């Protein structure tokens, strides 16, 4: 089931949403270039969220070596930059599709600046949660899944009765249908099972191989829902 659009009219162009989609695509194309040159593993290790590295750097800075704060500051940037990295074709396509359908309406509600702040803050908060939940994890965590889950949570709270124009592909037929927005909470988590399709070659251990990723998306939904509830 492929969401196409919703039935909520937008008063202004979702400029920030367009930029976020564009940046995600450009960064993914850069990842493909690095994969072909054999440099992708180093790039992801440098800029993805690696909980063990961040928690280790913080521990060293607090108790052993104050100069380690330089490493902490550098690694903290991964909390932001890691939101724009993706590990497979299915992950980038699924995230962009949900961002396209639900993000534009949330941006219309919040305004451009607040929407950008909400997207980035949700992504960083979920990254921090993942570090706290599994501080010894050495596998990089990347992707906009948590931030987009927050957008979906905010959307559902604001428009619980919205209808989503959807295409249901059946082999060679494509059937247009309307589905309630609430259905996509369920479908969001179902599609995560398929995000390994078209995975990039990211040595030495790949990315996102931890249950904490799923936890981050649940929390992302709750963050988005709570934010929109408080905004009311």
PDB file of C-alpha atoms in Angstrom:
ATOM      1  CA  UNK A   1       0.000   0.000   0.000  1.00  0.00           C
ATOM      2  CA  UNK A   2       1.523   3.262  -1.179  1.00  0.00           C
ATOM      3  CA  UNK A   3       0.271   6.543   0.354  1.00  0.00           C
ATOM      4  CA  UNK A   4      -0.012   9.299  -2.244  1.00  0.00           C
ATOM      5  CA  UNK A   5      -1.614  12.300  -0.568  1.00  0.00           C
ATOM      6  CA  UNK A   6      -4.123  13.354   2.079  1.00  0.00           C
ATOM      7  CA  UNK A   7      -7.354  15.320   1.850  1.00  0.00           C
ATOM      8  CA  UNK A   8      -6.144  18.268   3.943  1.00  0.00           C
ATOM      9  CA  UNK A   9      -5.666  21.461   1.892  1.00  0.00           C
ATOM     10  CA  UNK A  10      -2.403  23.374   2.430  1.00  0.00           C
ATOM     11  CA  UNK A  11      -2.410  27.157   2.637  1.00  0.00           C
ATOM     12  CA  UNK A  12       1.231  27.540   1.648  1.00  0.00           C
ATOM     13  CA  UNK A  13       3.949  25.579  -0.099  1.00  0.00           C
ATOM     14  CA  UNK A  14       5.797  23.182   2.240  1.00  0.00           C
ATOM     15  CA  UNK A  15       9.203  24.636   1.413  1.00  0.00           C
ATOM     16  CA  UNK A  16      11.012  23.031   4.354  1.00  0.00           C
ATOM     17  CA  UNK A  17       9.525  19.645   3.552  1.00  0.00           C
ATOM     18  CA  UNK A  18      10.796  19.936  -0.018  1.00  0.00           C
ATOM     19  CA  UNK A  19      14.257  20.836   1.265  1.00  0.00           C
ATOM     20  CA  UNK A  20      14.314  17.925   3.718  1.00  0.00           C
ATOM     21  CA  UNK A  21      13.363  15.495   0.970  1.00  0.00           C
ATOM     22  CA  UNK A  22      15.986  16.991  -1.326  1.00  0.00           C
ATOM     23  CA  UNK A  23      18.754  16.848   1.292  1.00  0.00           C
ATOM     24  CA  UNK A  24      17.946  13.234   2.141  1.00  0.00           C
ATOM     25  CA  UNK A  25      18.125  12.284  -1.536  1.00  0.00           C
ATOM     26  CA  UNK A  26      21.374  14.164  -2.167  1.00  0.00           C
ATOM     27  CA  UNK A  27      23.048  12.605   0.877  1.00  0.00           C
ATOM     28  CA  UNK A  28      21.893   9.138  -0.206  1.00  0.00           C
ATOM     29  CA  UNK A  29      23.342   9.686  -3.678  1.00  0.00           C
ATOM     30  CA  UNK A  30      26.592  10.681  -2.003  1.00  0.00           C
ATOM     31  CA  UNK A  31      26.459   7.449   0.000  1.00  0.00           C
ATOM     32  CA  UNK A  32      26.108   5.495  -3.252  1.00  0.00           C
ATOM     33  CA  UNK A  33      29.184   7.245  -4.640  1.00  0.00           C
ATOM     34  CA  UNK A  34      31.131   6.373  -1.495  1.00  0.00           C
ATOM     35  CA  UNK A  35      29.957   2.761  -1.686  1.00  0.00           C
ATOM     36  CA  UNK A  36      31.332   2.419  -5.212  1.00  0.00           C
ATOM     37  CA  UNK A  37      34.685   3.834  -4.062  1.00  0.00           C
ATOM     38  CA  UNK A  38      34.810   1.622  -0.948  1.00  0.00           C
ATOM     39  CA  UNK A  39      34.686   4.567   1.486  1.00  0.00           C
ATOM     40  CA  UNK A  40      31.128   4.240   2.760  1.00  0.00           C
ATOM     41  CA  UNK A  41      31.993   2.227   5.872  1.00  0.00           C
ATOM     42  CA  UNK A  42      34.435   4.905   7.090  1.00  0.00           C
ATOM     43  CA  UNK A  43      31.944   7.683   6.299  1.00  0.00           C
ATOM     44  CA  UNK A  44      29.095   6.032   8.234  1.00  0.00           C
ATOM     45  CA  UNK A  45      31.399   5.230  11.162  1.00  0.00           C
ATOM     46  CA  UNK A  46      32.421   8.899  11.264  1.00  0.00           C
ATOM     47  CA  UNK A  47      28.981  10.461  10.996  1.00  0.00           C
ATOM     48  CA  UNK A  48      26.472   7.819  12.095  1.00  0.00           C
ATOM     49  CA  UNK A  49      25.336   7.531  15.712  1.00  0.00           C
ATOM     50  CA  UNK A  50      27.533   4.951  17.462  1.00  0.00           C
ATOM     51  CA  UNK A  51      26.343   4.812  21.092  1.00  0.00           C
ATOM     52  CA  UNK A  52      29.511   3.153  22.421  1.00  0.00           C
ATOM     53  CA  UNK A  53      31.719   5.903  21.003  1.00  0.00           C
ATOM     54  CA  UNK A  54      29.564   8.734  22.306  1.00  0.00           C
ATOM     55  CA  UNK A  55      29.017   7.262  25.776  1.00  0.00           C
ATOM     56  CA  UNK A  56      32.725   6.390  25.997  1.00  0.00           C
ATOM     57  CA  UNK A  57      33.754   9.901  25.011  1.00  0.00           C
ATOM     58  CA  UNK A  58      31.405  11.457  27.577  1.00  0.00           C
ATOM     59  CA  UNK A  59      32.743   9.168  30.314  1.00  0.00           C
ATOM     60  CA  UNK A  60      36.345  10.068  29.472  1.00  0.00           C
ATOM     61  CA  UNK A  61      35.546  13.769  29.391  1.00  0.00           C
ATOM     62  CA  UNK A  62      33.772  13.704  32.758  1.00  0.00           C
ATOM     63  CA  UNK A  63      36.141  11.500  34.748  1.00  0.00           C
ATOM     64  CA  UNK A  64      39.514  11.150  33.047  1.00  0.00           C
ATOM     65  CA  UNK A  65      40.475  13.674  30.380  1.00  0.00           C
ATOM     66  CA  UNK A  66      38.823  17.045  29.872  1.00  0.00           C
ATOM     67  CA  UNK A  67      40.338  17.240  26.383  1.00  0.00           C
ATOM     68  CA  UNK A  68      37.941  14.459  25.402  1.00  0.00           C
ATOM     69  CA  UNK A  69      35.196  17.100  25.227  1.00  0.00           C
ATOM     70  CA  UNK A  70      36.507  17.870  21.737  1.00  0.00           C
ATOM     71  CA  UNK A  71      35.594  14.329  20.703  1.00  0.00           C
ATOM     72  CA  UNK A  72      32.235  14.649  22.461  1.00  0.00           C
ATOM     73  CA  UNK A  73      31.404  17.823  20.514  1.00  0.00           C
ATOM     74  CA  UNK A  74      32.405  16.156  17.242  1.00  0.00           C
ATOM     75  CA  UNK A  75      30.368  13.034  17.978  1.00  0.00           C
ATOM     76  CA  UNK A  76      27.355  15.098  19.035  1.00  0.00           C
ATOM     77  CA  UNK A  77      27.117  16.344  15.457  1.00  0.00           C
ATOM     78  CA  UNK A  78      26.345  12.756  14.467  1.00  0.00           C
ATOM     79  CA  UNK A  79      23.041  13.073  16.352  1.00  0.00           C
ATOM     80  CA  UNK A  80      22.040  15.668  13.779  1.00  0.00           C
ATOM     81  CA  UNK A  81      23.808  14.445  10.672  1.00  0.00           C
ATOM     82  CA  UNK A  82      22.791  10.825  11.241  1.00  0.00           C
ATOM     83  CA  UNK A  83      19.156  11.821  10.626  1.00  0.00           C
ATOM     84  CA  UNK A  84      20.012  12.380   6.951  1.00  0.00           C
ATOM     85  CA  UNK A  85      21.846   9.079   6.411  1.00  0.00           C
ATOM     86  CA  UNK A  86      20.096   5.918   5.189  1.00  0.00           C
ATOM     87  CA  UNK A  87      21.240   2.333   4.893  1.00  0.00           C
ATOM     88  CA  UNK A  88      19.098   0.958   2.056  1.00  0.00           C
ATOM     89  CA  UNK A  89      17.005   1.905  -0.951  1.00  0.00           C
ATOM     90  CA  UNK A  90      13.828   0.747   0.767  1.00  0.00           C
ATOM     91  CA  UNK A  91      14.577   2.877   3.844  1.00  0.00           C
ATOM     92  CA  UNK A  92      15.156   6.085   1.897  1.00  0.00           C
ATOM     93  CA  UNK A  93      12.137   5.530  -0.374  1.00  0.00           C
ATOM     94  CA  UNK A  94       9.805   4.652   2.512  1.00  0.00           C
ATOM     95  CA  UNK A  95      10.922   7.625   4.599  1.00  0.00           C
ATOM     96  CA  UNK A  96      10.631  10.090   1.738  1.00  0.00           C
ATOM     97  CA  UNK A  97       7.169   8.803   0.842  1.00  0.00           C
ATOM     98  CA  UNK A  98       5.871   9.274   4.388  1.00  0.00           C
ATOM     99  CA  UNK A  99       7.610  12.649   4.631  1.00  0.00           C
ATOM    100  CA  UNK A 100       5.960  13.748   1.385  1.00  0.00           C
ATOM    101  CA  UNK A 101       2.446  12.718   2.443  1.00  0.00           C
ATOM    102  CA  UNK A 102       2.394  13.669   6.129  1.00  0.00           C
ATOM    103  CA  UNK A 103       5.174  16.224   6.443  1.00  0.00           C
ATOM    104  CA  UNK A 104       3.653  18.868   4.200  1.00  0.00           C
ATOM    105  CA  UNK A 105       0.479  19.036   6.279  1.00  0.00           C
ATOM    106  CA  UNK A 106       2.348  19.201   9.591  1.00  0.00           C
ATOM    107  CA  UNK A 107       4.521  21.997   8.184  1.00  0.00           C
ATOM    108  CA  UNK A 108       1.369  23.840   7.170  1.00  0.00           C
ATOM    109  CA  UNK A 109       0.163  23.640  10.786  1.00  0.00           C
ATOM    110  CA  UNK A 110       3.411  24.562  12.516  1.00  0.00           C
ATOM    111  CA  UNK A 111       4.897  27.016  10.048  1.00  0.00           C
ATOM    112  CA  UNK A 112       8.226  26.644   8.288  1.00  0.00           C
ATOM    113  CA  UNK A 113      10.661  27.451  11.129  1.00  0.00           C
ATOM    114  CA  UNK A 114       8.796  25.526  13.820  1.00  0.00           C
ATOM    115  CA  UNK A 115       8.417  22.528  11.533  1.00  0.00           C
ATOM    116  CA  UNK A 116      12.151  22.414  10.858  1.00  0.00           C
ATOM    117  CA  UNK A 117      12.878  22.739  14.579  1.00  0.00           C
ATOM    118  CA  UNK A 118      10.360  20.007  15.379  1.00  0.00           C
ATOM    119  CA  UNK A 119      11.859  17.623  12.803  1.00  0.00           C
ATOM    120  CA  UNK A 120      15.445  18.118  13.929  1.00  0.00           C
ATOM    121  CA  UNK A 121      14.647  18.157  17.652  1.00  0.00           C
ATOM    122  CA  UNK A 122      12.658  14.928  17.400  1.00  0.00           C
ATOM    123  CA  UNK A 123      15.486  13.236  15.516  1.00  0.00           C
ATOM    124  CA  UNK A 124      18.108  14.357  18.049  1.00  0.00           C
ATOM    125  CA  UNK A 125      15.959  13.380  21.046  1.00  0.00           C
ATOM    126  CA  UNK A 126      15.463   9.894  19.656  1.00  0.00           C
ATOM    127  CA  UNK A 127      19.192   9.589  19.007  1.00  0.00           C
ATOM    128  CA  UNK A 128      19.907  10.487  22.641  1.00  0.00           C
ATOM    129  CA  UNK A 129      17.323   7.940  23.780  1.00  0.00           C
ATOM    130  CA  UNK A 130      18.986   5.233  21.689  1.00  0.00           C
ATOM    131  CA  UNK A 131      22.357   6.017  23.265  1.00  0.00           C
ATOM    132  CA  UNK A 132      20.905   5.859  26.778  1.00  0.00           C
ATOM    133  CA  UNK A 133      19.034   2.634  26.007  1.00  0.00           C
ATOM    134  CA  UNK A 134      22.042   0.785  24.597  1.00  0.00           C
ATOM    135  CA  UNK A 135      25.242   2.725  25.481  1.00  0.00           C
ATOM    136  CA  UNK A 136      27.607  -0.112  24.527  1.00  0.00           C
ATOM    137  CA  UNK A 137      26.250  -0.609  21.007  1.00  0.00           C
ATOM    138  CA  UNK A 138      29.007  -0.429  18.382  1.00  0.00           C
ATOM    139  CA  UNK A 139      26.755  -0.637  15.304  1.00  0.00           C
ATOM    140  CA  UNK A 140      25.963   2.763  13.687  1.00  0.00           C
ATOM    141  CA  UNK A 141      22.372   3.977  13.916  1.00  0.00           C
ATOM    142  CA  UNK A 142      21.223   6.091  10.996  1.00  0.00           C
ATOM    143  CA  UNK A 143      18.043   7.246   9.269  1.00  0.00           C
ATOM    144  CA  UNK A 144      15.188   9.700   9.570  1.00  0.00           C
ATOM    145  CA  UNK A 145      12.775   7.021  10.819  1.00  0.00           C
ATOM    146  CA  UNK A 146      12.404   8.495  14.315  1.00  0.00           C
ATOM    147  CA  UNK A 147      11.850  12.056  13.097  1.00  0.00           C
ATOM    148  CA  UNK A 148       9.265  10.922  10.540  1.00  0.00           C
ATOM    149  CA  UNK A 149       7.539   8.789  13.175  1.00  0.00           C
ATOM    150  CA  UNK A 150       7.200  11.998  15.225  1.00  0.00           C
ATOM    151  CA  UNK A 151       5.630  13.726  12.227  1.00  0.00           C
ATOM    152  CA  UNK A 152       3.193  10.828  11.831  1.00  0.00           C
ATOM    153  CA  UNK A 153       2.294  11.000  15.536  1.00  0.00           C
ATOM    154  CA  UNK A 154       1.663  14.748  15.319  1.00  0.00           C
ATOM    155  CA  UNK A 155      -0.441  14.286  12.179  1.00  0.00           C
ATOM    156  CA  UNK A 156      -2.657  11.603  13.723  1.00  0.00           C
ATOM    157  CA  UNK A 157      -3.406  13.741  16.785  1.00  0.00           C
ATOM    158  CA  UNK A 158      -4.282  16.776  14.669  1.00  0.00           C
ATOM    159  CA  UNK A 159      -6.220  14.940  11.955  1.00  0.00           C
ATOM    160  CA  UNK A 160      -7.477  11.634  13.389  1.00  0.00           C
ATOM    161  CA  UNK A 161     -10.251  11.386  10.781  1.00  0.00           C
ATOM    162  CA  UNK A 162      -8.173  12.329   7.740  1.00  0.00           C
ATOM    163  CA  UNK A 163      -8.296  10.104   4.688  1.00  0.00           C
ATOM    164  CA  UNK A 164      -5.141   9.143   2.829  1.00  0.00           C
ATOM    165  CA  UNK A 165      -5.262   8.566  -0.925  1.00  0.00           C
ATOM    166  CA  UNK A 166      -3.520   5.245  -1.399  1.00  0.00           C
ATOM    167  CA  UNK A 167      -2.517   3.016  -4.292  1.00  0.00           C
ATOM    168  CA  UNK A 168      -2.836  -0.727  -3.767  1.00  0.00           C
ATOM    169  CA  UNK A 169      -0.577  -2.529  -6.265  1.00  0.00           C
ATOM    170  CA  UNK A 170      -1.840  -5.983  -7.249  1.00  0.00           C
ATOM    171  CA  UNK A 171       0.709  -7.510  -9.626  1.00  0.00           C
ATOM    172  CA  UNK A 172      -0.107  -5.528 -12.808  1.00  0.00           C
ATOM    173  CA  UNK A 173      -3.104  -3.587 -11.425  1.00  0.00           C
ATOM    174  CA  UNK A 174      -2.950  -0.427  -9.322  1.00  0.00           C
ATOM    175  CA  UNK A 175      -6.155   0.189  -7.397  1.00  0.00           C
ATOM    176  CA  UNK A 176      -6.737   3.674  -5.894  1.00  0.00           C
ATOM    177  CA  UNK A 177      -8.375   3.556  -2.446  1.00  0.00           C
ATOM    178  CA  UNK A 178      -8.810   5.793   0.607  1.00  0.00           C
ATOM    179  CA  UNK A 179      -7.568   4.669   4.009  1.00  0.00           C
ATOM    180  CA  UNK A 180      -7.924   6.333   7.421  1.00  0.00           C
ATOM    181  CA  UNK A 181      -4.798   8.077   8.697  1.00  0.00           C
ATOM    182  CA  UNK A 182      -4.800   5.851  11.801  1.00  0.00           C
ATOM    183  CA  UNK A 183      -4.113   2.842   9.572  1.00  0.00           C
ATOM    184  CA  UNK A 184      -0.693   4.260   8.753  1.00  0.00           C
ATOM    185  CA  UNK A 185       0.484   3.974  12.344  1.00  0.00           C
ATOM    186  CA  UNK A 186       0.225   0.218  11.869  1.00  0.00           C
ATOM    187  CA  UNK A 187       1.601   0.300   8.331  1.00  0.00           C
ATOM    188  CA  UNK A 188       4.586   2.433   9.379  1.00  0.00           C
ATOM    189  CA  UNK A 189       5.845  -0.336  11.648  1.00  0.00           C
ATOM    190  CA  UNK A 190       5.043  -3.101   9.164  1.00  0.00           C
ATOM    191  CA  UNK A 191       7.173  -1.508   6.476  1.00  0.00           C
ATOM    192  CA  UNK A 192      10.159  -1.340   8.845  1.00  0.00           C
ATOM    193  CA  UNK A 193      10.422  -5.121   8.389  1.00  0.00           C
ATOM    194  CA  UNK A 194      11.306  -4.549   4.741  1.00  0.00           C
ATOM    195  CA  UNK A 195      13.926  -1.829   5.212  1.00  0.00           C
ATOM    196  CA  UNK A 196      16.707  -4.359   4.669  1.00  0.00           C
ATOM    197  CA  UNK A 197      15.749  -4.620   0.969  1.00  0.00           C
ATOM    198  CA  UNK A 198      18.378  -2.992  -1.206  1.00  0.00           C
ATOM    199  CA  UNK A 199      20.817  -2.541   1.672  1.00  0.00           C
ATOM    200  CA  UNK A 200      24.062  -0.722   0.973  1.00  0.00           C
ATOM    201  CA  UNK A 201      27.353  -2.457   1.662  1.00  0.00           C
ATOM    202  CA  UNK A 202      28.456  -0.750   4.891  1.00  0.00           C
ATOM    203  CA  UNK A 203      31.427  -2.564   6.454  1.00  0.00           C
ATOM    204  CA  UNK A 204      32.286  -3.884   8.920  1.00  0.00           C
ATOM    205  CA  UNK A 205      28.926  -4.610  10.619  1.00  0.00           C
ATOM    206  CA  UNK A 206      26.247  -2.743   8.679  1.00  0.00           C
ATOM    207  CA  UNK A 207      23.804  -0.374  10.370  1.00  0.00           C
ATOM    208  CA  UNK A 208      20.678  -0.338  12.558  1.00  0.00           C
ATOM    209  CA  UNK A 209      21.105  -3.925  13.759  1.00  0.00           C
ATOM    210  CA  UNK A 210      19.432  -3.402  17.119  1.00  0.00           C
ATOM    211  CA  UNK A 211      15.970  -3.462  18.685  1.00  0.00           C
ATOM    212  CA  UNK A 212      16.650   0.024  20.002  1.00  0.00           C
ATOM    213  CA  UNK A 213      15.847   1.339  16.511  1.00  0.00           C
ATOM    214  CA  UNK A 214      12.280   0.065  16.829  1.00  0.00           C
ATOM    215  CA  UNK A 215      12.047   1.562  20.335  1.00  0.00           C
ATOM    216  CA  UNK A 216      13.161   4.921  18.949  1.00  0.00           C
ATOM    217  CA  UNK A 217      10.337   4.926  16.421  1.00  0.00           C
ATOM    218  CA  UNK A 218       7.722   4.113  19.073  1.00  0.00           C
ATOM    219  CA  UNK A 219       9.047   6.994  21.152  1.00  0.00           C
ATOM    220  CA  UNK A 220       9.065   9.174  18.034  1.00  0.00           C
ATOM    221  CA  UNK A 221       5.345   8.589  17.560  1.00  0.00           C
ATOM    222  CA  UNK A 222       4.735   9.456  21.211  1.00  0.00           C
ATOM    223  CA  UNK A 223       6.888  12.598  20.991  1.00  0.00           C
ATOM    224  CA  UNK A 224       4.962  13.836  17.957  1.00  0.00           C
ATOM    225  CA  UNK A 225       1.594  13.025  19.516  1.00  0.00           C
ATOM    226  CA  UNK A 226       2.517  14.670  22.838  1.00  0.00           C
ATOM    227  CA  UNK A 227       3.865  17.774  21.117  1.00  0.00           C
ATOM    228  CA  UNK A 228       0.706  18.277  19.074  1.00  0.00           C
ATOM    229  CA  UNK A 229      -1.493  17.569  22.105  1.00  0.00           C
ATOM    230  CA  UNK A 230       0.332  20.221  24.143  1.00  0.00           C
ATOM    231  CA  UNK A 231       0.207  22.662  21.243  1.00  0.00           C
ATOM    232  CA  UNK A 232      -3.574  22.457  21.329  1.00  0.00           C
TER     233      UNK A 232
END
